[in-house]
XYZ file of C-alpha atoms in Angstrom:
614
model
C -47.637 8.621 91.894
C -49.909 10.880 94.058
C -53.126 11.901 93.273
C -56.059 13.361 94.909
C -59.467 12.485 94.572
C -62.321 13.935 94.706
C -63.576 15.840 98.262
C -60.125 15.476 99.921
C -57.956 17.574 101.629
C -54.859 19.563 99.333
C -52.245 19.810 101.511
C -49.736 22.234 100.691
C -45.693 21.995 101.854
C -43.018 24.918 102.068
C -39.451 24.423 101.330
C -36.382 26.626 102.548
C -36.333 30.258 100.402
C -33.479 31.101 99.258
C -31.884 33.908 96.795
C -29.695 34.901 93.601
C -28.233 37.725 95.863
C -26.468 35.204 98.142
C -25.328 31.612 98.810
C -27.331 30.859 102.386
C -30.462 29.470 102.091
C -33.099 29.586 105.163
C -35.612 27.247 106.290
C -39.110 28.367 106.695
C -39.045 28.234 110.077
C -36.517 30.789 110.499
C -38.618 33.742 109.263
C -41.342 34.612 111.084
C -44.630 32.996 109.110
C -47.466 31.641 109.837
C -46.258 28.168 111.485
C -48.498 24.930 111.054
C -49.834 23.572 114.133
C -48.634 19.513 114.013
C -48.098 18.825 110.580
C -46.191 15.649 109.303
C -42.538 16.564 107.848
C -42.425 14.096 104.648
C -39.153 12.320 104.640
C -36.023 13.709 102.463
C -33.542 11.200 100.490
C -29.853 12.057 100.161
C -29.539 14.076 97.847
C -32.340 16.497 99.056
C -30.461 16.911 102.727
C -26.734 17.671 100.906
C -29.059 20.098 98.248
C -30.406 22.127 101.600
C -33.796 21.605 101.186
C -35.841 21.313 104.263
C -40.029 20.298 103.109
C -42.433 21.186 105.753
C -46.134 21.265 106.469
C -47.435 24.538 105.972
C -50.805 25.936 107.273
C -52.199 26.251 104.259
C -54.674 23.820 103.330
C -57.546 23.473 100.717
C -60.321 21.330 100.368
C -60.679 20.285 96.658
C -63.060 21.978 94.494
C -64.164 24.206 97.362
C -63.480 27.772 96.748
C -62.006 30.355 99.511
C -61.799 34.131 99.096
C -59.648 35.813 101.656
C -58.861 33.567 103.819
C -57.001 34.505 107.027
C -54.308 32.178 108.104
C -52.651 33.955 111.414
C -51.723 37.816 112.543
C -47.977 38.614 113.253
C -47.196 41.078 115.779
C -43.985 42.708 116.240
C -43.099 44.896 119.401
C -40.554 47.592 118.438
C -40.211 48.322 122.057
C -38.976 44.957 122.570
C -35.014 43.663 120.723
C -36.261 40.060 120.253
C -39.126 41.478 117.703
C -37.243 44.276 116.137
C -34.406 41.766 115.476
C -36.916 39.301 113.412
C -38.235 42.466 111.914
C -34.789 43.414 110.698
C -34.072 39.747 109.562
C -37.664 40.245 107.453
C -36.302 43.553 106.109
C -33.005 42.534 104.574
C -34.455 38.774 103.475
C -36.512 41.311 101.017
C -33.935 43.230 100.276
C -31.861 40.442 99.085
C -35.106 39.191 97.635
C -35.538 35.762 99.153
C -37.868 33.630 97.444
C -40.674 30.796 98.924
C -40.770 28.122 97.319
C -44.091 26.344 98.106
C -45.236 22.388 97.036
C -48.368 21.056 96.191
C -48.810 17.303 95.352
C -44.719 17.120 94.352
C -45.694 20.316 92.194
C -43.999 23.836 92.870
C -46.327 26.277 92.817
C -45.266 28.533 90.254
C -45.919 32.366 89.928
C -46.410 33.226 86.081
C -45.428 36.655 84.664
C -44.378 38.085 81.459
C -41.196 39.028 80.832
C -39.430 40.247 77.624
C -41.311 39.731 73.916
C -44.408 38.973 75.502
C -43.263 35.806 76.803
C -44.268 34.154 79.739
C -41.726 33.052 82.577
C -43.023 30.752 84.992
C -40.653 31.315 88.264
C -41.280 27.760 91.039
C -40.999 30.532 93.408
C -42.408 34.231 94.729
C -40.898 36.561 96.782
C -41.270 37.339 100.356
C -41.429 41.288 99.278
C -39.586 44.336 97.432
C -38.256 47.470 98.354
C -38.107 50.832 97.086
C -35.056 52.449 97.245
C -34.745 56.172 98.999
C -34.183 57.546 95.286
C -37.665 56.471 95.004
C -36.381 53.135 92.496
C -38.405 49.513 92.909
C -36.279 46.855 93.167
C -37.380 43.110 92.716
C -41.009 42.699 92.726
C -42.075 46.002 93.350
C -41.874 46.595 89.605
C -45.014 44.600 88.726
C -47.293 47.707 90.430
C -47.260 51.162 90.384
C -48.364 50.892 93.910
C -45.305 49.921 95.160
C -44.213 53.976 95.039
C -42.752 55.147 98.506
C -39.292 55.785 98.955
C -37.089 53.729 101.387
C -40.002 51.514 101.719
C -40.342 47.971 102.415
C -43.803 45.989 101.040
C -44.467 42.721 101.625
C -46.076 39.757 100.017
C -48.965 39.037 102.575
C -51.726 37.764 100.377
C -51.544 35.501 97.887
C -54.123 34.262 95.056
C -53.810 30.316 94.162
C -55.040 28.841 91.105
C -55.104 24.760 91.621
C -55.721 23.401 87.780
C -56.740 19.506 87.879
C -57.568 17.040 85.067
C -60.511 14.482 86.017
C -59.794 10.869 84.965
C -62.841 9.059 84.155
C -62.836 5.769 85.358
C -65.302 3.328 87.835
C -64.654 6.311 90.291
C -64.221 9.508 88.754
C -60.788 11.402 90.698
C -59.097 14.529 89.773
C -55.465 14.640 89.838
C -53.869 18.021 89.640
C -51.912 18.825 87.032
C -50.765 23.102 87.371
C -50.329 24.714 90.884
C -50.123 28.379 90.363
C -50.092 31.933 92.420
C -49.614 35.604 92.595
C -48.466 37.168 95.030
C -50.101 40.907 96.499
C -49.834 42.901 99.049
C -52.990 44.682 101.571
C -52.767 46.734 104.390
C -55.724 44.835 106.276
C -58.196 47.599 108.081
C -59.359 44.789 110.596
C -56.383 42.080 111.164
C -58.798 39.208 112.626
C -61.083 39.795 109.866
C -59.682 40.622 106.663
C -61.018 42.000 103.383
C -58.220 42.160 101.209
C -58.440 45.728 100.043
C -56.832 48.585 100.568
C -53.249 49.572 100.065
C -50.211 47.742 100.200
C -48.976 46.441 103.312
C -45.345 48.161 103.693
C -43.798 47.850 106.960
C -43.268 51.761 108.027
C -46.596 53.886 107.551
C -48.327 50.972 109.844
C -46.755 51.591 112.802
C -49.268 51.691 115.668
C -48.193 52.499 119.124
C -44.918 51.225 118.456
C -46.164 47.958 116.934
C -46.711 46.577 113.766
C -48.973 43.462 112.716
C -49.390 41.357 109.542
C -52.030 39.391 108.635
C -51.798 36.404 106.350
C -54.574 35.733 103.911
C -54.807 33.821 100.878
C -57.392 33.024 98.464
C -57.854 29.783 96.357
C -59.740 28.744 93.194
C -60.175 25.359 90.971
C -60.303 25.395 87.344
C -60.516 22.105 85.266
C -58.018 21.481 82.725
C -58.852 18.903 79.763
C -56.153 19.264 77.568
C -53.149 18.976 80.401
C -51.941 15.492 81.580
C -50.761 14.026 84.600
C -47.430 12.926 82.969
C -47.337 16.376 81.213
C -47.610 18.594 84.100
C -44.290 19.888 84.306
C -44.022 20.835 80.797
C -45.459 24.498 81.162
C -42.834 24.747 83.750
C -39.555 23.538 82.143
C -41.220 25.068 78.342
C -40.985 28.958 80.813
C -37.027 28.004 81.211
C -36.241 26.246 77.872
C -33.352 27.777 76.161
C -33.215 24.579 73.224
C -32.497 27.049 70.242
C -29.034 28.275 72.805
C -28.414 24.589 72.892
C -28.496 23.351 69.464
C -26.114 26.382 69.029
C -23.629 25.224 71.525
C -23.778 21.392 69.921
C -23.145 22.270 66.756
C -20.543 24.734 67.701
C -18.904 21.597 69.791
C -19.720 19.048 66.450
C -18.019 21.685 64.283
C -14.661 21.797 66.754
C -14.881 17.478 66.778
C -15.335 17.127 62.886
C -12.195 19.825 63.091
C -10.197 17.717 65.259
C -11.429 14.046 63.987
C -9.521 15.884 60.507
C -6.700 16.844 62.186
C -6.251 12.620 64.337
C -7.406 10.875 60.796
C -5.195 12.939 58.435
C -2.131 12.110 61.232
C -2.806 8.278 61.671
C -3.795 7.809 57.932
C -1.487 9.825 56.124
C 1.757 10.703 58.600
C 1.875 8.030 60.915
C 1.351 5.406 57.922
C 4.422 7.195 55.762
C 5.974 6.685 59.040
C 5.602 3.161 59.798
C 6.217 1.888 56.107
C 9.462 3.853 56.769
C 11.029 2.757 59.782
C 9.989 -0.920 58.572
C 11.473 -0.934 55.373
C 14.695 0.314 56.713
C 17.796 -1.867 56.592
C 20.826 -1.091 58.309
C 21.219 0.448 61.426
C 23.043 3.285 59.785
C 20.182 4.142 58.354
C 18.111 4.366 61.724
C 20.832 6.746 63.239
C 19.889 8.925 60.385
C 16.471 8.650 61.290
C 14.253 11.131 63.299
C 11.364 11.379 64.422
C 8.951 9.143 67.250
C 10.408 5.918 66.462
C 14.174 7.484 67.834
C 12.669 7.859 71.450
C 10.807 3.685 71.690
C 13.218 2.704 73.966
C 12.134 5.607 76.227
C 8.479 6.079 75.677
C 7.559 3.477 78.546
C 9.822 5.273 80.931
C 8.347 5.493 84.323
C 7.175 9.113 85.020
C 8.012 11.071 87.654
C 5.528 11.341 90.738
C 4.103 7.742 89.347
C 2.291 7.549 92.627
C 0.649 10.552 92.583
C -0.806 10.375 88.723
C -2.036 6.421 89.547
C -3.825 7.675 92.356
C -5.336 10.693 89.937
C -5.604 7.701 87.348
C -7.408 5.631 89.938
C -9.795 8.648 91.098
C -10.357 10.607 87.658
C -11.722 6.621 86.650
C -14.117 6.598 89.285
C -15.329 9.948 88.616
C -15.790 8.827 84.206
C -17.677 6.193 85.484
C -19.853 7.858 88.162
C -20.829 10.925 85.695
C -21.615 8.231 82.654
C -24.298 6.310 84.478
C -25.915 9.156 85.813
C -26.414 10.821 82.463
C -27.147 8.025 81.241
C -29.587 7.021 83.660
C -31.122 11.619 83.382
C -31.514 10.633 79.807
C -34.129 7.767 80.414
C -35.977 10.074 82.792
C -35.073 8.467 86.196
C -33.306 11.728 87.310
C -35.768 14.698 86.876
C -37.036 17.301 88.588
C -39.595 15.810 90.004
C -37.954 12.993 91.435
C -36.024 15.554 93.872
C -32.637 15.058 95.021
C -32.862 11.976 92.905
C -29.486 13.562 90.615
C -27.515 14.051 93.432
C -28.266 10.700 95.497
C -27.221 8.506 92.177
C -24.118 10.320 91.996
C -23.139 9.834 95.716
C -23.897 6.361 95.867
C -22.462 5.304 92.289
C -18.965 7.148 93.513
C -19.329 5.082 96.784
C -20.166 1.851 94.654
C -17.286 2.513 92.032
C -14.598 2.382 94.206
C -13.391 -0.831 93.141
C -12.468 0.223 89.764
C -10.714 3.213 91.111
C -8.597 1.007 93.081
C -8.550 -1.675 90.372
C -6.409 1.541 87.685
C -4.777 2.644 89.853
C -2.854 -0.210 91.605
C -2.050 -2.075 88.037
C -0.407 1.699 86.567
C 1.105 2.024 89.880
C 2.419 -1.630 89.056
C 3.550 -1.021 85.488
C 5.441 2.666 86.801
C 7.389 0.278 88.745
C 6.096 1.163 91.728
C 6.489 -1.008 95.277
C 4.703 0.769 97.818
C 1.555 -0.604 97.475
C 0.090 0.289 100.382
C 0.534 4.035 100.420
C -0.689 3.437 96.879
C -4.155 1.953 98.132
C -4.261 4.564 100.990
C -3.550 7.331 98.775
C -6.393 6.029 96.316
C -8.496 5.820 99.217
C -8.246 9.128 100.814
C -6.460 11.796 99.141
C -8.595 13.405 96.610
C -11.789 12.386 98.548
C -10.590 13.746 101.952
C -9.618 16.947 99.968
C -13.304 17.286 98.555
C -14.355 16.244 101.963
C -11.754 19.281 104.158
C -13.521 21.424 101.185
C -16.925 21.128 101.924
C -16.690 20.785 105.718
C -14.989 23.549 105.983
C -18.382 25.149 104.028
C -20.613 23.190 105.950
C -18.963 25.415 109.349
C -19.605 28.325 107.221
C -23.223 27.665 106.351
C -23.895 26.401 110.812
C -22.211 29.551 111.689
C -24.549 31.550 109.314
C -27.592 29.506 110.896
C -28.694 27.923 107.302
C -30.758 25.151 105.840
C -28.484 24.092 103.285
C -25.801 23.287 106.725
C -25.868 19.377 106.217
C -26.841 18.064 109.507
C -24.953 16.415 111.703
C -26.479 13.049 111.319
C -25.831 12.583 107.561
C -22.513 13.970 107.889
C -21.671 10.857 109.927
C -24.010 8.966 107.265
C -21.972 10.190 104.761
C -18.538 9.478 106.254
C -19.899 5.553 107.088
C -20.545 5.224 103.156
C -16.666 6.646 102.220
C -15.179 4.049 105.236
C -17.436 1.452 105.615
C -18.130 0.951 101.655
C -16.015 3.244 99.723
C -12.708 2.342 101.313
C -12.873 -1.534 101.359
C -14.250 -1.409 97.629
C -11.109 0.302 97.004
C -8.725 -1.904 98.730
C -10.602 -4.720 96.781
C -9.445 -3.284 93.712
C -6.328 -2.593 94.224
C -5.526 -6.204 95.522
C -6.870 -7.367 91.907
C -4.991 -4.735 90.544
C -1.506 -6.030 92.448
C -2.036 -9.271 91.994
C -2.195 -9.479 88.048
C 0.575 -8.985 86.255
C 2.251 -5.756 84.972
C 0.520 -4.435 81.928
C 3.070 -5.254 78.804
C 4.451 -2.600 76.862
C 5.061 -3.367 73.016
C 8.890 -2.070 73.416
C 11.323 -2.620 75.849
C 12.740 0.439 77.809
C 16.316 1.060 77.941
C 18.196 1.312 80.621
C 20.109 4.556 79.901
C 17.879 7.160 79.390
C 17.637 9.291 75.710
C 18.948 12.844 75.872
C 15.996 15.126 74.557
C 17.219 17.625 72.198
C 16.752 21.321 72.831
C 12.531 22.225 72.002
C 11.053 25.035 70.151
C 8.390 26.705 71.971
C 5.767 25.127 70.774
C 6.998 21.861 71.855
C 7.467 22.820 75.360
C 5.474 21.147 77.972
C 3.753 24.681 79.129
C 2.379 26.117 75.635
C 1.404 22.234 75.126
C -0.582 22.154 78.166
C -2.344 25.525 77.989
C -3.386 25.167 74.554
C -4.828 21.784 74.991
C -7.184 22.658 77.228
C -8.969 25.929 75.103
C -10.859 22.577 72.361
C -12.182 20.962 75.331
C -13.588 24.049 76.949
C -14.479 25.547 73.699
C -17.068 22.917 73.362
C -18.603 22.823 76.517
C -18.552 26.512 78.056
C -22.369 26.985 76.502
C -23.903 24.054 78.559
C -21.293 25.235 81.539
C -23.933 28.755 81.778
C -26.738 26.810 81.870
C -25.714 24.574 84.666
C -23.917 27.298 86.700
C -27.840 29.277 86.242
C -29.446 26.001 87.673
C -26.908 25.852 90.601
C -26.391 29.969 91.654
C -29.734 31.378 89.969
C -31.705 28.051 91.138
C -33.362 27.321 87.878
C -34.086 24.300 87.532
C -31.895 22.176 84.916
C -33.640 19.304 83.112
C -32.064 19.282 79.116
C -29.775 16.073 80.435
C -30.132 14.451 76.886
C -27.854 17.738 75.757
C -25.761 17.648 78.666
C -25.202 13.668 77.915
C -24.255 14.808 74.390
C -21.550 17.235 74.974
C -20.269 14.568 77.589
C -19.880 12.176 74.927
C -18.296 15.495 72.900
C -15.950 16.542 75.972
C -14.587 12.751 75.910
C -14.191 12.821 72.146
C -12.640 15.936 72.147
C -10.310 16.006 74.803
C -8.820 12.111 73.859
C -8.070 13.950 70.016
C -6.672 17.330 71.304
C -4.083 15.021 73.782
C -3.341 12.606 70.953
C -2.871 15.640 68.933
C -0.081 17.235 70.937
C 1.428 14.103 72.103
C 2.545 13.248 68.249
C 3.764 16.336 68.166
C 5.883 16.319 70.964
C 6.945 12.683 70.160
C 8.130 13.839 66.863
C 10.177 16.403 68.817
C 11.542 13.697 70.361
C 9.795 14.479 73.931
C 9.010 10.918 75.542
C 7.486 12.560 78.481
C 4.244 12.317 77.790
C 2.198 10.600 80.874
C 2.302 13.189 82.909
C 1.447 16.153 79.682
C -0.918 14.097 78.673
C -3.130 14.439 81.979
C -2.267 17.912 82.395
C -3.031 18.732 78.702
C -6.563 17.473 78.788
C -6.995 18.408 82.560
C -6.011 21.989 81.983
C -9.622 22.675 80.821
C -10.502 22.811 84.612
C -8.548 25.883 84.918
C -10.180 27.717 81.954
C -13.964 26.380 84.106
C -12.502 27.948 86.748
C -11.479 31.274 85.300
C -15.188 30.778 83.743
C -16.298 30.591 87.224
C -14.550 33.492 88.336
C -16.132 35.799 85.414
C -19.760 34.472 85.956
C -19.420 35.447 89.575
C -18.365 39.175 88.366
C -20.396 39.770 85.750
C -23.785 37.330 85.857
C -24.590 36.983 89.484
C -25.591 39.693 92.182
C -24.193 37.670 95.155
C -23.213 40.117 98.604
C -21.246 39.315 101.016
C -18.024 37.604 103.040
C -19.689 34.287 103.762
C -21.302 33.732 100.012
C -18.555 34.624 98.321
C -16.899 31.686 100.117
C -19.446 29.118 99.572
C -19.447 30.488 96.101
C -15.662 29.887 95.475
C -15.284 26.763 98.053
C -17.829 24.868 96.172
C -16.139 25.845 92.760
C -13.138 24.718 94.176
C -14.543 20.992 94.483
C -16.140 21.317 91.419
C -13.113 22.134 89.404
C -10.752 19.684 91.011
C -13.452 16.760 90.562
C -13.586 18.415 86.375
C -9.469 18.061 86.642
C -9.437 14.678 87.943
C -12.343 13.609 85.306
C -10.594 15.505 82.467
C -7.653 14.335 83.160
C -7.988 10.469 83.039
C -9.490 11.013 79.775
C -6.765 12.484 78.257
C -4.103 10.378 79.841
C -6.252 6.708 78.722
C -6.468 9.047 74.983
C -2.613 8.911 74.620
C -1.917 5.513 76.780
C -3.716 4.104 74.055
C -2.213 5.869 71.034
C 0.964 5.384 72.371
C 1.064 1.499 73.023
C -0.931 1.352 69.411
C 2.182 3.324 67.261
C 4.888 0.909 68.635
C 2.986 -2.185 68.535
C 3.181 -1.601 64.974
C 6.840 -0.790 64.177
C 9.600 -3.326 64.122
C 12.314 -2.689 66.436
C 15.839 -4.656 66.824
């Protein structure tokens, strides 16, 4: 908890800028601002370093309560005569263009810059832009909207003054402090007559009309004022914030949209195992002779088969084994969002619990998959473990190094340095891959799990299918429930990652987790009766793909959003873009998946623990 008391220095931090118009971040240092002189770099967890966000000192500081009116911070000078200064010009020029954004910290508070948008309403944005430019058709773009004196054609203004507004709430105890609870600017633009001694008037400061001998120079000013806030609260601060962002009406829409397709489903599952399945069972019970079971039909015909080992048992127990430690991982970090240890102001708090809860969880991953390796019959236990070690993980790990070239080559902040790559690599081996091998030896060592029928040893011809009962149509349409009742919440977190809004509704999100589950188990117990009724025992593998299919709909989601919702140019973010979807869809497969596999497993085993069989 920080506070500051009364008379004391404000300090005030930058963090990299960064942009909706494409995927590579910056650090602070790598534009050409006014640089603090010494300055202690506060310390970044885990999840802040693989996030790309890079907290300095900044040169701006306050002293509390004491007010500041044009204030200059440093001149820039750039040399057009000389490359090195016309190439950090340049850089400037098309960081405004894409309309790069600071993002500036005050006592773990963004500073936010408040306008209104549409209705009236006001948007508070935890970030301000570097500039704007006006377009040689004589068209603002970005920021230069907000004044009419932003009017010259192919013009670039920039942001070189800024107004801050610090809003604190005194506590009133022994000794009287004043902890702040509202950090806000606005951002302007002045073509300073005298550059050592500004006055902040004047017209904007664009960056052609001031060329002077073949040079141009900026000066940096800002102003700061204090107001005292009674009404706010320290532990209420970031509500005016997140309240800007809120979207809750959207969201209530999308839950009961996704409670409407449950209670549709839950019909569909109850009506089967109340009404058909029981027919069913009292049937093939109260049967006699065995003449009468070869007149029979139906998913009794096919229990000597249903336990058959599937094809490629290896591969879907490592998937098993994976997709389980990926259930678990995203449970307890909802779980632990919803109680409020995972917000945004505990940063890079989301992304460290994940990491370290899929380093921690490896035993159960090796635990599942070495005992359905086991029951498939399976005898290479050792590729097993290895597999379960290394394949999916190494694939999300090729993935993202491969980005992480990408982003060094490119020269940005959000390239995870080379020091908690290694860091990260000593948690998979050193933790993540003995955790795993102790699960699987538990998971070898006990016995097979027992099926409630025995399996024959010829297999069952399957009869000819419709086309409904085909594996394909199965699979595709099992997948459209699931995403049906999730693609709502899948904008807003897509916004918080590309747009960089910042996501905090995690008691929703846990909700239409707990819906995704739900929904995905009924739609794969759905279509697995079916096809067992067709006489289809095949089901282990359909039943993963069924469920697991709604990755490919988030990914064809992905692919649309990219079109059609986000402004992103160029080669290199359009990579990042699609290489980090990539990860993200086959860690929503593998999660997905297992859900709908453990769905039918159980459904299964259930139906023929209950019928007699000779």
């Amino acid at each position: 908890m920080c506070s500051c008391f009364l008379q004391s220095v404000i300090e005030l931090f930058v963090n990299r800028l960064d942009s909706v118009e494409s995927v590579l971040p910056y650090e602070y240092t790598a534009f050409d601002f006014c640089q603090a002189e010494g300055g202690k770099r506060p310390s970044e967890n885990l999840g802040q370093v693989l996030f790309g966000e890079r907290i300095e000192a900044s040169p701006y500081k306050f002293t509390f309560n004491q007010k500041e009116t044009c204030r200059h911070v440093c001149t820039k000078e750039y040399d057009l005569n000389k490359p090195e200064y016309r190439q950090k010009l340049q850089f400037l020029k098309k960081s405004m263009l894409l309309n790069y954004q600071h993002h500036w910290i005050v006592d773990n508070m963004p500073v936010t810059w408040c306008y209104e948008v549409e209705d009236n309403q006001k948007f508070c944005n935890p970030g301000f832009p570097i500039g704007c430019y006006v377009t040689k058709e004589g068209h603002p773009r970005g920021a230069c909207v907000i004044s009419s004196e932003f009017h010259d054609s192919d013009t670039y203004y920039i942001f070189n003054h800024v107004d801050i507004k610090i809003v604190y709430h005194v506590v009133e105890n022994e000794a009287p402090r004043a902890r702040l609870v509202a950090a806000k600017l606005e951002p302007k633009s002045f073509r300073h007559t005298t550059m050592d001694n500004p006055d902040c008037s004047g017209l904007p400061m664009d960056l052609r009309n001031t060329i002077k001998d073949g040079t141009i120079k900026i000066a940096y000013t800002y102003s700061v004022s204090f107001e005292e806030n009674k009404e706010i609260r320290w532990a209420s601060r970031w509500d005016y914030i997140l309240e800007s962002m809120s979207h809750t009406h959207i969201q209530w829409f999308s839950i009961m949209n996704s409670l409407v397709i449950v209670l549709f489903l839950s019909g569909m599952v109850a009506m089967i195992m109340l009404r058909t399945l029981h027919k069913d069972i009292a049937r093939y019970n109260q049967m006699d002779s065995t003449e009468d079971a070869q007149e029979e039909f139906g998913w009794k015909l096919v229990h000597g088969d249903i336990f058959r080992p599937p094809r490629k048992g290896m591969l879907l127990s490592v998937f098993l084994g994976s997709g389980t430690q990926i259930l678990i991982m995203t449970f307890v970090t909802l779980f632990f969002a919803c109680l409020g240890f995972l917000s945004p102001a505990n940063r890079g708090a989301l992304m460290t619990c994940a990491v370290v809860l899929w380093v921690l969880l490896g035993t159960p991953a090796g635990y599942v998959a070495a005992r359905f390796y086991k029951s498939f019959g399976g005898e290479k236990w050792k590729t097993n473990v290895l597999l379960t070690a290394f394949l999916c993980p190494g694939i999300v790990f090729a993935d993202f190094f491969i980005m992480n070239l990408i982003l060094w080559g490119e020269g940005s902040s959000a390239a995870i340095p080379f020091g908690t790559l290694v860091a990260v690599l000593a948690l998979w081996f050193c933790i993540s891959v003995p955790l795993t091998f102790l699960g699987a030896y538990f998971g070898f060592t006990k016995n097979a799990i027992e099926h409630p029928v025995r399996t024959n040893q010829i297999p069952r011809q399957i009869p000819e299918q419709s086309f409904y009962t085909k594996p394909l149509p199965g699979i595709v349409m099992g997948g459209i429930l699931p995403f049906g009742c999730i693609f709502i919440q899948l904008f807003f977190i897509l916004n918080s990652i590309w747009s960089h809004q910042m996501y905090y509704m995690f008691g929703f999100l846990f909700l239409v987790f707990i819906i995704l589950v739900i929904t995905c188990s009924e739609a794969t117990i759905l279509l697995c009766y079916f096809h067992l009724c067709a006489e289809d025992y095949h089901w282990q593998w359909r039943s993963f793909l069924t469920s697991g299919f709604t990755a490919v709909y988030f990914l064809i989601y992905a692919v649309h959003y990219f079109f059609s919702k986000l402004q992103i140019t160029g080669t290199a973010s359009t990579i990042l873009y699609f290489g980090y979807t990539m990860i993200m869809v086959l860690i929503f497969f593998l999660f997905t998946g297992t859900i709908g596999f453990f769905a039918c497993f159980w459904f299964v085993t259930k139906i023929y623990s209950v019928v007699k069989v000779d």
